[in-house]
Amino acid sequence: MTPRGTDWGLALLVSLLFGTGVLTWFSGDEDNRWVLAAHAAGGGALAILLGWKLRRVGRRLLHPRSWDRRTRAGLAALAFVALTLLSGWIWSTFGRVDLGGYTLLAWHTLLGALLTVAVGVHLGFRAKRLRIRDVAGRRQLFEAAAIGLGGVIAWRVQRPLSAALGLPGADRRFTGSYEADSFAGNAFPTTSWVADDPKPLDSRAYRLAVDGEVTSPLSLAFEELDGNDELVATLDCTGGFYSEQHWRGVNIGKLIDRAEAGAGARHVRVVSVTGYRWSFSLDDAREMLLATRVADEALSHGHGAPVRLVAPGRRGFQWVKWVTRLELRGDGDPGAFPSTILSSFSAAGRGA
Ligand code: HEM
């Protein structure tokens, strides 16, 4: 493999890992296992290719007197990649590790994002154009296939090896999350995607609006939502824990029928008192629950009281807390993702 081909290969793998890393946020369902598999195999391939590169430049690194600015920048980049890889492997092998109040997985996400930005900037300034001989030829093909295969093997052996050695990684969910307080009511961890921290809502004054593309807009009191519809569903937080729970409340499909969805309604926006929102297709939303209870306990404030969304197969940040509005719409919601960050800076999100 040529030096140029190796460097482009490294950049390509970092982009793949960033892409699949971000996709893990949208992979709560078993159908999405491939995302995590691609991420793990990509990590293995990156480590092998990095070893390949080190074999070439390693001798220079052993003689600090010959270092120039480029060597130092290269060493910083190497440290960055190594930390990102290590944080991923430590998490997926040794279980839940916390550092400075955040999970190692959260640090891993930050490192991965910074690494991707650094690689992008580096490419912008220094990228050398690929030549035909960097990519064509049997030798390049075999070497690339060997690296890919190495990555796949690393992914395949990681879990069985952890099980054989009795390491916690063998028990993690396919998303990389570890189990916490399943079927134990409000005991499971209370986390916020960014920093939403509203003041508690009084269930006696609470109203839920169901409006938008509907024939009969609704304004419902808490008692009308505190029903007997049930779901057993797993809340899987991108911070790295999952908790399976018995949820109770009201099925959203019933509310949609009561409000009589208009002919143009295609999506449902689920909106929090903080302005945080997420949007689902009408069909998906019909299967979801607005929960008032978990394992027969009234929801605690930290878990979104009086009413939170239960969205099976979706990652935790889409399970909107402190829900005050369902809005039926014809269009999807490109503003949903920004809202999940901006809500933490809104007056209600800050507890006003
Ligand atoms: C761009 C550089 C990145 C690299 C080099 C990298 C590498 C790795 C590696 C080697 C693992 C261990 C895989 C395993 O053994 O199963 C891992 C795990 C993980 N990474 Fe990344 N990653 C990167 C970015 C990200 C980003 C940006 C996210 C999230 C947005 C992310 C999310 C995860 C998750 C959820 C796991 C746990 C998966 C599991 O336990 O099976 N990664 N990563």
mmCIF file of C-alpha atoms and ligand atoms in Angstrom:
data_model
loop_
_atom_site.group_PDB
_atom_site.id
_atom_site.type_symbol
_atom_site.label_atom_id
_atom_site.label_comp_id
_atom_site.label_asym_id
_atom_site.label_seq_id
_atom_site.Cartn_x
_atom_site.Cartn_y
_atom_site.Cartn_z
ATOM 1 C CA MET A 1 0.000 0.000 0.000
ATOM 2 C CA THR A 2 1.441 3.387 -0.980
ATOM 3 C CA PRO A 3 1.939 6.106 1.685
ATOM 4 C CA ARG A 4 -0.721 8.221 -0.044
ATOM 5 C CA GLY A 5 -3.104 5.275 -0.227
ATOM 6 C CA THR A 6 -2.540 4.569 3.495
ATOM 7 C CA ASP A 7 -3.321 8.170 4.476
ATOM 8 C CA TRP A 8 -6.474 8.266 2.358
ATOM 9 C CA GLY A 9 -7.475 4.888 3.795
ATOM 10 C CA LEU A 10 -7.107 6.265 7.321
ATOM 11 C CA ALA A 11 -9.215 9.314 6.461
ATOM 12 C CA LEU A 12 -11.861 7.127 4.832
ATOM 13 C CA LEU A 13 -12.087 4.871 7.888
ATOM 14 C CA VAL A 14 -12.363 7.833 10.266
ATOM 15 C CA SER A 15 -15.282 9.161 8.154
ATOM 16 C CA LEU A 16 -16.915 5.722 8.183
ATOM 17 C CA LEU A 17 -16.535 5.549 11.963
ATOM 18 C CA PHE A 18 -17.930 9.028 12.442
ATOM 19 C CA GLY A 19 -20.877 8.241 10.143
ATOM 20 C CA THR A 20 -21.700 4.927 11.796
ATOM 21 C CA GLY A 21 -21.043 6.480 15.246
ATOM 22 C CA VAL A 22 -23.705 9.139 14.626
ATOM 23 C CA LEU A 23 -26.019 6.472 13.169
ATOM 24 C CA THR A 24 -25.846 4.600 16.491
ATOM 25 C CA TRP A 25 -28.007 7.432 17.865
ATOM 26 C CA PHE A 26 -30.749 6.284 15.533
ATOM 27 C CA SER A 27 -30.237 2.555 16.046
ATOM 28 C CA GLY A 28 -32.362 1.308 18.895
ATOM 29 C CA ASP A 29 -33.980 -1.534 17.008
ATOM 30 C CA GLU A 30 -32.506 -5.005 16.324
ATOM 31 C CA ASP A 31 -32.731 -4.256 12.565
ATOM 32 C CA ASN A 32 -29.978 -1.692 13.074
ATOM 33 C CA ARG A 33 -27.401 -4.159 14.413
ATOM 34 C CA TRP A 34 -25.385 -3.754 11.206
ATOM 35 C CA VAL A 35 -24.573 -0.147 12.162
ATOM 36 C CA LEU A 36 -22.769 -1.252 15.315
ATOM 37 C CA ALA A 37 -21.139 -4.140 13.466
ATOM 38 C CA ALA A 38 -19.796 -1.747 10.798
ATOM 39 C CA HIS A 39 -18.574 0.591 13.541
ATOM 40 C CA ALA A 40 -16.724 -2.174 15.382
ATOM 41 C CA ALA A 41 -15.231 -3.700 12.194
ATOM 42 C CA GLY A 42 -14.216 -0.215 11.007
ATOM 43 C CA GLY A 43 -12.469 0.367 14.360
ATOM 44 C CA GLY A 44 -10.512 -2.896 13.952
ATOM 45 C CA ALA A 45 -9.552 -1.994 10.367
ATOM 46 C CA LEU A 46 -8.432 1.483 11.477
ATOM 47 C CA ALA A 47 -6.188 -0.033 14.158
ATOM 48 C CA ILE A 48 -4.599 -2.404 11.609
ATOM 49 C CA LEU A 49 -4.018 0.351 9.067
ATOM 50 C CA LEU A 50 -2.550 2.553 11.771
ATOM 51 C CA GLY A 51 -0.137 -0.272 12.665
ATOM 52 C CA TRP A 52 0.751 -0.479 8.953
ATOM 53 C CA LYS A 53 1.548 3.227 8.875
ATOM 54 C CA LEU A 54 3.557 3.048 12.108
ATOM 55 C CA ARG A 55 5.709 0.289 10.626
ATOM 56 C CA ARG A 56 6.658 2.736 7.888
ATOM 57 C CA VAL A 57 7.215 5.882 9.949
ATOM 58 C CA GLY A 58 8.070 4.205 13.271
ATOM 59 C CA ARG A 59 11.831 4.343 12.850
ATOM 60 C CA ARG A 60 11.721 8.131 12.509
ATOM 61 C CA LEU A 61 9.622 8.376 15.666
ATOM 62 C CA LEU A 62 12.304 6.537 17.639
ATOM 63 C CA HIS A 63 14.781 9.394 17.066
ATOM 64 C CA PRO A 64 13.368 12.554 18.650
ATOM 65 C CA ARG A 65 16.302 14.623 17.349
ATOM 66 C CA SER A 66 15.081 14.119 13.791
ATOM 67 C CA TRP A 67 11.548 15.324 14.591
ATOM 68 C CA ASP A 68 10.254 18.407 12.797
ATOM 69 C CA ARG A 69 6.895 20.212 13.058
ATOM 70 C CA ARG A 70 5.209 17.683 10.852
ATOM 71 C CA THR A 71 6.418 14.781 12.980
ATOM 72 C CA ARG A 72 5.037 16.466 16.109
ATOM 73 C CA ALA A 73 1.685 17.123 14.413
ATOM 74 C CA GLY A 74 1.669 13.482 13.289
ATOM 75 C CA LEU A 75 2.336 12.314 16.835
ATOM 76 C CA ALA A 76 -0.506 14.462 18.189
ATOM 77 C CA ALA A 77 -2.825 12.961 15.557
ATOM 78 C CA LEU A 78 -1.658 9.464 16.510
ATOM 79 C CA ALA A 79 -2.403 10.135 20.193
ATOM 80 C CA PHE A 80 -5.867 11.364 19.230
ATOM 81 C CA VAL A 81 -6.697 8.288 17.144
ATOM 82 C CA ALA A 82 -5.299 5.981 19.820
ATOM 83 C CA LEU A 83 -7.409 7.629 22.549
ATOM 84 C CA THR A 84 -10.564 7.363 20.414
ATOM 85 C CA LEU A 85 -9.933 3.688 19.673
ATOM 86 C CA LEU A 86 -8.995 2.894 23.275
ATOM 87 C CA SER A 87 -12.039 4.646 24.739
ATOM 88 C CA GLY A 88 -14.263 2.633 22.361
ATOM 89 C CA TRP A 89 -12.638 -0.685 23.240
ATOM 90 C CA ILE A 90 -12.485 -0.038 26.986
ATOM 91 C CA TRP A 91 -16.200 0.792 26.949
ATOM 92 C CA SER A 92 -17.227 -2.218 24.880
ATOM 93 C CA THR A 93 -15.012 -4.629 26.836
ATOM 94 C CA PHE A 94 -14.785 -3.510 30.455
ATOM 95 C CA GLY A 95 -18.259 -2.096 31.006
ATOM 96 C CA ARG A 96 -19.526 1.180 32.363
ATOM 97 C CA VAL A 97 -16.657 3.509 33.184
ATOM 98 C CA ASP A 98 -17.263 7.117 34.288
ATOM 99 C CA LEU A 99 -14.725 9.933 33.998
ATOM 100 C CA GLY A 100 -15.285 13.452 35.346
ATOM 101 C CA GLY A 101 -19.039 12.948 35.695
ATOM 102 C CA TYR A 102 -19.526 11.643 32.136
ATOM 103 C CA THR A 103 -19.493 8.104 30.801
ATOM 104 C CA LEU A 104 -16.438 6.982 28.843
ATOM 105 C CA LEU A 105 -18.845 6.536 25.911
ATOM 106 C CA ALA A 106 -19.653 10.263 26.033
ATOM 107 C CA TRP A 107 -15.910 11.055 26.009
ATOM 108 C CA HIS A 108 -15.497 8.598 23.133
ATOM 109 C CA THR A 109 -18.176 10.438 21.142
ATOM 110 C CA LEU A 110 -16.458 13.778 21.769
ATOM 111 C CA LEU A 111 -13.023 12.393 20.836
ATOM 112 C CA GLY A 112 -14.455 10.814 17.676
ATOM 113 C CA ALA A 113 -16.086 14.106 16.625
ATOM 114 C CA LEU A 114 -12.902 16.137 17.293
ATOM 115 C CA LEU A 115 -10.805 13.565 15.447
ATOM 116 C CA THR A 116 -13.100 13.793 12.429
ATOM 117 C CA VAL A 117 -12.869 17.596 12.396
ATOM 118 C CA ALA A 118 -9.043 17.414 12.719
ATOM 119 C CA VAL A 119 -8.800 14.917 9.845
ATOM 120 C CA GLY A 120 -11.102 17.106 7.701
ATOM 121 C CA VAL A 121 -8.983 20.239 8.350
ATOM 122 C CA HIS A 122 -5.782 18.297 7.686
ATOM 123 C CA LEU A 123 -7.178 16.997 4.388
ATOM 124 C CA GLY A 124 -8.263 20.519 3.422
ATOM 125 C CA PHE A 125 -4.700 21.852 3.842
ATOM 126 C CA ARG A 126 -2.428 18.968 2.959
ATOM 127 C CA ALA A 127 -4.296 16.316 0.986
ATOM 128 C CA LYS A 128 -2.274 14.910 -1.904
ATOM 129 C CA ARG A 129 -4.382 13.768 -4.831
ATOM 130 C CA LEU A 130 -4.741 10.037 -5.159
ATOM 131 C CA ARG A 131 -3.048 8.546 -8.225
ATOM 132 C CA ILE A 132 -4.184 5.462 -10.097
ATOM 133 C CA ARG A 133 -1.306 3.445 -8.662
ATOM 134 C CA ASP A 134 -2.537 4.220 -5.107
ATOM 135 C CA VAL A 135 -5.780 2.360 -5.680
ATOM 136 C CA ALA A 136 -5.411 0.071 -8.682
ATOM 137 C CA GLY A 137 -3.647 -3.284 -8.898
ATOM 138 C CA ARG A 138 -3.952 -6.696 -7.336
ATOM 139 C CA ARG A 139 -1.636 -5.876 -4.467
ATOM 140 C CA GLN A 140 -3.680 -2.869 -3.320
ATOM 141 C CA LEU A 141 -6.841 -4.954 -3.572
ATOM 142 C CA PHE A 142 -5.421 -7.817 -1.478
ATOM 143 C CA GLU A 143 -4.047 -5.479 1.157
ATOM 144 C CA ALA A 144 -7.314 -3.549 1.446
ATOM 145 C CA ALA A 145 -9.241 -6.860 1.633
ATOM 146 C CA ALA A 146 -6.867 -8.167 4.339
ATOM 147 C CA ILE A 147 -7.385 -5.024 6.428
ATOM 148 C CA GLY A 148 -11.161 -5.233 6.013
ATOM 149 C CA LEU A 149 -11.128 -8.912 6.944
ATOM 150 C CA GLY A 150 -8.981 -8.147 9.998
ATOM 151 C CA GLY A 151 -11.600 -5.602 11.105
ATOM 152 C CA VAL A 152 -14.426 -8.115 10.653
ATOM 153 C CA ILE A 153 -12.506 -10.753 12.650
ATOM 154 C CA ALA A 154 -11.852 -8.217 15.444
ATOM 155 C CA TRP A 155 -15.609 -7.507 15.594
ATOM 156 C CA ARG A 156 -16.539 -11.222 15.547
ATOM 157 C CA VAL A 157 -14.162 -12.283 18.330
ATOM 158 C CA GLN A 158 -14.695 -9.310 20.662
ATOM 159 C CA ARG A 159 -17.933 -10.530 22.273
ATOM 160 C CA PRO A 160 -17.107 -14.284 22.555
ATOM 161 C CA LEU A 161 -13.679 -13.412 23.933
ATOM 162 C CA SER A 162 -15.223 -11.076 26.536
ATOM 163 C CA ALA A 163 -17.640 -13.890 27.495
ATOM 164 C CA ALA A 164 -14.826 -16.446 27.776
ATOM 165 C CA LEU A 165 -12.865 -14.069 30.022
ATOM 166 C CA GLY A 166 -15.947 -13.155 32.077
ATOM 167 C CA LEU A 167 -15.699 -9.465 31.091
ATOM 168 C CA PRO A 168 -18.740 -7.164 31.347
ATOM 169 C CA GLY A 169 -18.659 -6.345 27.612
ATOM 170 C CA ALA A 170 -20.250 -9.738 26.905
ATOM 171 C CA ASP A 171 -23.494 -8.527 28.539
ATOM 172 C CA ARG A 172 -23.881 -5.200 26.764
ATOM 173 C CA ARG A 173 -26.786 -4.596 24.407
ATOM 174 C CA PHE A 174 -25.996 -4.492 20.675
ATOM 175 C CA THR A 175 -25.988 -0.680 20.992
ATOM 176 C CA GLY A 176 -23.088 -0.841 23.465
ATOM 177 C CA SER A 177 -25.354 0.116 26.412
ATOM 178 C CA TYR A 178 -25.261 -1.653 29.803
ATOM 179 C CA GLU A 179 -28.337 -2.713 31.767
ATOM 180 C CA ALA A 180 -29.562 -0.495 34.644
ATOM 181 C CA ASP A 181 -32.452 -1.068 37.081
ATOM 182 C CA SER A 182 -34.877 -2.824 34.728
ATOM 183 C CA PHE A 183 -38.470 -3.232 36.046
ATOM 184 C CA ALA A 184 -37.568 -1.228 39.148
ATOM 185 C CA GLY A 185 -39.776 1.814 38.583
ATOM 186 C CA ASN A 186 -38.197 5.242 38.781
ATOM 187 C CA ALA A 187 -34.856 3.863 40.041
ATOM 188 C CA PHE A 188 -33.205 3.844 36.605
ATOM 189 C CA PRO A 189 -30.756 6.704 35.814
ATOM 190 C CA THR A 190 -32.128 10.173 35.166
ATOM 191 C CA THR A 191 -30.333 11.810 32.262
ATOM 192 C CA SER A 192 -30.949 14.648 29.856
ATOM 193 C CA TRP A 193 -29.774 14.697 26.255
ATOM 194 C CA VAL A 194 -28.224 18.143 26.730
ATOM 195 C CA ALA A 195 -29.310 20.060 29.821
ATOM 196 C CA ASP A 196 -33.105 20.465 29.973
ATOM 197 C CA ASP A 197 -34.019 21.253 33.565
ATOM 198 C CA PRO A 198 -37.597 22.578 33.775
ATOM 199 C CA LYS A 199 -39.395 23.177 37.049
ATOM 200 C CA PRO A 200 -41.818 20.388 38.061
ATOM 201 C CA LEU A 201 -45.221 20.523 36.340
ATOM 202 C CA ASP A 202 -48.312 20.500 38.556
ATOM 203 C CA SER A 203 -50.456 17.590 37.327
ATOM 204 C CA ARG A 204 -53.636 19.377 38.557
ATOM 205 C CA ALA A 205 -52.988 22.360 36.248
ATOM 206 C CA TYR A 206 -51.494 20.240 33.444
ATOM 207 C CA ARG A 207 -53.086 20.170 29.960
ATOM 208 C CA LEU A 208 -52.026 18.263 26.848
ATOM 209 C CA ALA A 209 -52.865 19.931 23.511
ATOM 210 C CA VAL A 210 -53.556 17.694 20.511
ATOM 211 C CA ASP A 211 -53.816 20.021 17.522
ATOM 212 C CA GLY A 212 -52.483 20.927 14.081
ATOM 213 C CA GLU A 213 -53.964 18.964 11.145
ATOM 214 C CA VAL A 214 -56.945 17.643 13.125
ATOM 215 C CA THR A 215 -60.686 18.131 12.885
ATOM 216 C CA SER A 216 -61.303 18.330 16.667
ATOM 217 C CA PRO A 217 -58.385 19.830 18.607
ATOM 218 C CA LEU A 218 -58.151 18.491 22.164
ATOM 219 C CA SER A 219 -57.029 19.930 25.471
ATOM 220 C CA LEU A 220 -56.725 17.041 27.922
ATOM 221 C CA ALA A 221 -56.267 16.951 31.680
ATOM 222 C CA PHE A 222 -53.793 14.585 33.368
ATOM 223 C CA GLU A 223 -56.595 12.230 34.506
ATOM 224 C CA GLU A 224 -57.596 11.621 30.884
ATOM 225 C CA LEU A 225 -54.067 10.412 30.099
ATOM 226 C CA ASP A 226 -53.491 8.374 33.251
ATOM 227 C CA GLY A 227 -55.039 5.311 31.609
ATOM 228 C CA ASN A 228 -54.473 1.596 31.394
ATOM 229 C CA ASP A 229 -52.718 1.226 28.062
ATOM 230 C CA GLU A 230 -49.465 -0.653 28.585
ATOM 231 C CA LEU A 231 -46.137 -1.264 26.889
ATOM 232 C CA VAL A 232 -43.045 -3.145 27.914
ATOM 233 C CA ALA A 233 -40.245 -1.214 26.231
ATOM 234 C CA THR A 234 -36.536 -0.595 26.579
ATOM 235 C CA LEU A 235 -35.248 2.898 27.087
ATOM 236 C CA ASP A 236 -31.720 2.835 25.588
ATOM 237 C CA CYS A 237 -29.821 6.019 26.341
ATOM 238 C CA THR A 238 -27.026 7.189 24.016
ATOM 239 C CA GLY A 239 -25.076 7.892 27.224
ATOM 240 C CA GLY A 240 -24.633 4.118 27.565
ATOM 241 C CA PHE A 241 -27.321 2.524 29.753
ATOM 242 C CA TYR A 242 -30.546 0.703 28.962
ATOM 243 C CA SER A 243 -33.501 -0.116 31.164
ATOM 244 C CA GLU A 244 -36.450 -2.337 30.300
ATOM 245 C CA GLN A 245 -39.659 -1.140 31.940
ATOM 246 C CA HIS A 246 -43.374 -1.674 32.184
ATOM 247 C CA TRP A 247 -44.969 1.631 31.131
ATOM 248 C CA ARG A 248 -48.604 2.686 31.556
ATOM 249 C CA GLY A 249 -50.627 5.629 30.215
ATOM 250 C CA VAL A 250 -52.495 6.245 26.987
ATOM 251 C CA ASN A 251 -51.858 4.982 23.486
ATOM 252 C CA ILE A 252 -51.183 7.857 21.076
ATOM 253 C CA GLY A 253 -53.227 6.179 18.319
ATOM 254 C CA LYS A 254 -56.336 6.619 20.506
ATOM 255 C CA LEU A 255 -55.650 10.339 20.957
ATOM 256 C CA ILE A 256 -55.126 10.750 17.211
ATOM 257 C CA ASP A 257 -58.485 9.051 16.560
ATOM 258 C CA ARG A 258 -60.228 11.236 19.138
ATOM 259 C CA ALA A 259 -58.821 14.393 17.545
ATOM 260 C CA GLU A 260 -59.654 13.020 14.059
ATOM 261 C CA ALA A 261 -56.504 13.341 11.968
ATOM 262 C CA GLY A 262 -56.998 15.527 8.892
ATOM 263 C CA ALA A 263 -56.458 14.117 5.388
ATOM 264 C CA GLY A 264 -53.091 15.933 5.121
ATOM 265 C CA ALA A 265 -51.678 14.689 8.458
ATOM 266 C CA ARG A 266 -48.517 12.586 7.946
ATOM 267 C CA HIS A 267 -46.372 13.311 10.997
ATOM 268 C CA VAL A 268 -46.761 13.864 14.712
ATOM 269 C CA ARG A 269 -44.571 16.308 16.594
ATOM 270 C CA VAL A 270 -44.236 15.452 20.255
ATOM 271 C CA VAL A 271 -43.382 18.666 22.081
ATOM 272 C CA SER A 272 -42.052 19.206 25.593
ATOM 273 C CA VAL A 273 -42.761 22.154 27.874
ATOM 274 C CA THR A 274 -39.092 23.133 27.295
ATOM 275 C CA GLY A 275 -39.554 23.381 23.509
ATOM 276 C CA TYR A 276 -37.663 20.079 22.985
ATOM 277 C CA ARG A 277 -39.450 18.074 20.334
ATOM 278 C CA TRP A 278 -39.198 15.048 18.078
ATOM 279 C CA SER A 279 -41.280 14.084 15.049
ATOM 280 C CA PHE A 280 -42.543 10.629 14.038
ATOM 281 C CA SER A 281 -44.535 9.352 11.090
ATOM 282 C CA LEU A 282 -48.240 9.102 11.853
ATOM 283 C CA ASP A 283 -48.109 5.286 11.630
ATOM 284 C CA ASP A 284 -45.148 4.990 14.016
ATOM 285 C CA ALA A 285 -46.647 7.468 16.483
ATOM 286 C CA ARG A 286 -49.886 5.445 16.626
ATOM 287 C CA GLU A 287 -47.970 2.572 18.280
ATOM 288 C CA MET A 288 -46.375 4.778 20.935
ATOM 289 C CA LEU A 289 -47.493 5.571 24.449
ATOM 290 C CA LEU A 290 -47.777 8.730 26.498
ATOM 291 C CA ALA A 291 -46.762 7.307 29.880
ATOM 292 C CA THR A 292 -47.798 8.573 33.267
ATOM 293 C CA ARG A 293 -46.499 5.538 35.185
ATOM 294 C CA VAL A 294 -43.521 3.212 35.232
ATOM 295 C CA ALA A 295 -43.906 -0.145 37.027
ATOM 296 C CA ASP A 296 -47.068 1.271 38.679
ATOM 297 C CA GLU A 297 -45.227 4.231 40.195
ATOM 298 C CA ALA A 298 -46.205 7.744 39.081
ATOM 299 C CA LEU A 299 -43.363 9.048 36.891
ATOM 300 C CA SER A 300 -40.813 11.104 38.793
ATOM 301 C CA HIS A 301 -40.021 14.640 37.662
ATOM 302 C CA GLY A 302 -36.584 13.571 36.366
ATOM 303 C CA HIS A 303 -38.233 10.961 34.165
ATOM 304 C CA GLY A 304 -40.627 13.499 32.612
ATOM 305 C CA ALA A 305 -43.662 13.770 34.949
ATOM 306 C CA PRO A 306 -46.473 14.077 34.551
ATOM 307 C CA VAL A 307 -46.316 12.651 30.981
ATOM 308 C CA ARG A 308 -43.447 11.342 28.844
ATOM 309 C CA LEU A 309 -43.229 9.625 25.493
ATOM 310 C CA VAL A 310 -42.450 5.903 25.256
ATOM 311 C CA ALA A 311 -41.068 5.226 21.770
ATOM 312 C CA PRO A 312 -40.051 1.548 21.447
ATOM 313 C CA GLY A 313 -37.050 0.922 19.191
ATOM 314 C CA ARG A 314 -35.931 4.569 19.380
ATOM 315 C CA ARG A 315 -32.939 5.829 21.363
ATOM 316 C CA GLY A 316 -33.679 7.569 24.669
ATOM 317 C CA PHE A 317 -33.276 11.162 23.457
ATOM 318 C CA GLN A 318 -36.362 10.687 21.258
ATOM 319 C CA TRP A 319 -38.480 9.704 24.283
ATOM 320 C CA VAL A 320 -39.578 13.304 24.873
ATOM 321 C CA LYS A 321 -40.117 14.200 28.556
ATOM 322 C CA TRP A 322 -42.599 16.678 30.077
ATOM 323 C CA VAL A 323 -44.844 16.404 26.991
ATOM 324 C CA THR A 324 -47.434 19.177 26.639
ATOM 325 C CA ARG A 325 -48.373 18.992 22.965
ATOM 326 C CA LEU A 326 -48.959 16.581 20.088
ATOM 327 C CA GLU A 327 -49.074 18.461 16.818
ATOM 328 C CA LEU A 328 -50.206 16.651 13.650
ATOM 329 C CA ARG A 329 -48.583 17.979 10.511
ATOM 330 C CA GLY A 330 -48.207 17.318 6.816
ATOM 331 C CA ASP A 331 -44.439 17.813 6.858
ATOM 332 C CA GLY A 332 -41.582 16.255 8.797
ATOM 333 C CA ASP A 333 -39.487 18.303 11.182
ATOM 334 C CA PRO A 334 -35.967 19.388 10.178
ATOM 335 C CA GLY A 335 -35.955 21.631 13.254
ATOM 336 C CA ALA A 336 -36.380 18.717 15.670
ATOM 337 C CA PHE A 337 -32.676 18.020 16.158
ATOM 338 C CA PRO A 338 -31.711 21.674 16.790
ATOM 339 C CA SER A 339 -34.658 21.932 19.207
ATOM 340 C CA THR A 340 -33.119 19.212 21.378
ATOM 341 C CA ILE A 341 -30.096 21.451 21.956
ATOM 342 C CA LEU A 342 -31.757 24.878 21.967
ATOM 343 C CA SER A 343 -34.430 23.832 24.499
ATOM 344 C CA SER A 344 -31.742 23.714 27.186
ATOM 345 C CA PHE A 345 -31.247 27.468 26.709
ATOM 346 C CA SER A 346 -34.981 28.362 26.671
ATOM 347 C CA ALA A 347 -36.491 29.981 29.755
ATOM 348 C CA ALA A 348 -38.642 26.895 30.480
ATOM 349 C CA GLY A 349 -35.693 24.596 29.785
ATOM 350 C CA ARG A 350 -33.647 26.515 32.372
ATOM 351 C CA GLY A 351 -36.399 26.180 34.971
ATOM 352 C CA ALA A 352 -38.185 29.557 34.703
HETATM 353 C C1 HEM B 1 -14.529 8.919 14.377
HETATM 354 C C2 HEM B 1 -13.785 8.191 15.156
HETATM 355 C C3 HEM B 1 -14.246 6.982 15.924
HETATM 356 C C4 HEM B 1 -13.507 5.854 16.105
HETATM 357 C C5 HEM B 1 -12.099 5.610 15.596
HETATM 358 C C6 HEM B 1 -14.299 4.928 16.884
HETATM 359 C C7 HEM B 1 -13.891 3.649 17.283
HETATM 360 C C8 HEM B 1 -14.606 2.781 18.093
HETATM 361 C C9 HEM B 1 -14.175 1.472 18.519
HETATM 362 C C10 HEM B 1 -12.869 0.817 18.134
HETATM 363 C C11 HEM B 1 -15.162 0.955 19.306
HETATM 364 C C12 HEM B 1 -15.177 -0.423 19.964
HETATM 365 C C13 HEM B 1 -16.047 -1.324 19.121
HETATM 366 C C14 HEM B 1 -16.265 -2.704 19.676
HETATM 367 O O1 HEM B 1 -15.296 -3.333 20.107
HETATM 368 O O2 HEM B 1 -17.417 -3.177 19.664
HETATM 369 C C15 HEM B 1 -16.213 1.918 19.378
HETATM 370 C C16 HEM B 1 -17.378 1.752 20.087
HETATM 371 C C17 HEM B 1 -18.426 2.631 20.065
HETATM 372 N N1 HEM B 1 -18.468 3.862 19.442
HETATM 373 FE FE1 HEM B 1 -17.005 4.682 18.305
HETATM 374 N N2 HEM B 1 -15.513 5.503 17.165
HETATM 375 C C18 HEM B 1 -15.530 6.766 16.616
HETATM 376 C C19 HEM B 1 -16.552 7.687 16.676
HETATM 377 C C20 HEM B 1 -17.747 7.485 17.337
HETATM 378 C C21 HEM B 1 -18.814 8.448 17.392
HETATM 379 C C22 HEM B 1 -18.761 9.871 16.786
HETATM 380 C C23 HEM B 1 -19.847 7.849 18.095
HETATM 381 C C24 HEM B 1 -21.202 8.375 18.451
HETATM 382 C C25 HEM B 1 -21.748 9.443 17.915
HETATM 383 C C26 HEM B 1 -19.412 6.531 18.471
HETATM 384 C C27 HEM B 1 -20.172 5.607 19.160
HETATM 385 C C28 HEM B 1 -19.720 4.392 19.621
HETATM 386 C C29 HEM B 1 -20.524 3.458 20.393
HETATM 387 C C30 HEM B 1 -21.996 3.631 20.806
HETATM 388 C C31 HEM B 1 -19.707 2.359 20.687
HETATM 389 C C32 HEM B 1 -20.071 1.123 21.521
HETATM 390 C C33 HEM B 1 -20.381 0.006 20.594
HETATM 391 C C34 HEM B 1 -20.302 -1.341 21.254
HETATM 392 O O3 HEM B 1 -20.048 -1.427 22.446
HETATM 393 O O4 HEM B 1 -20.513 -2.338 20.536
HETATM 394 N N3 HEM B 1 -18.128 6.347 17.995
HETATM 395 N N4 HEM B 1 -15.860 3.028 18.622
#
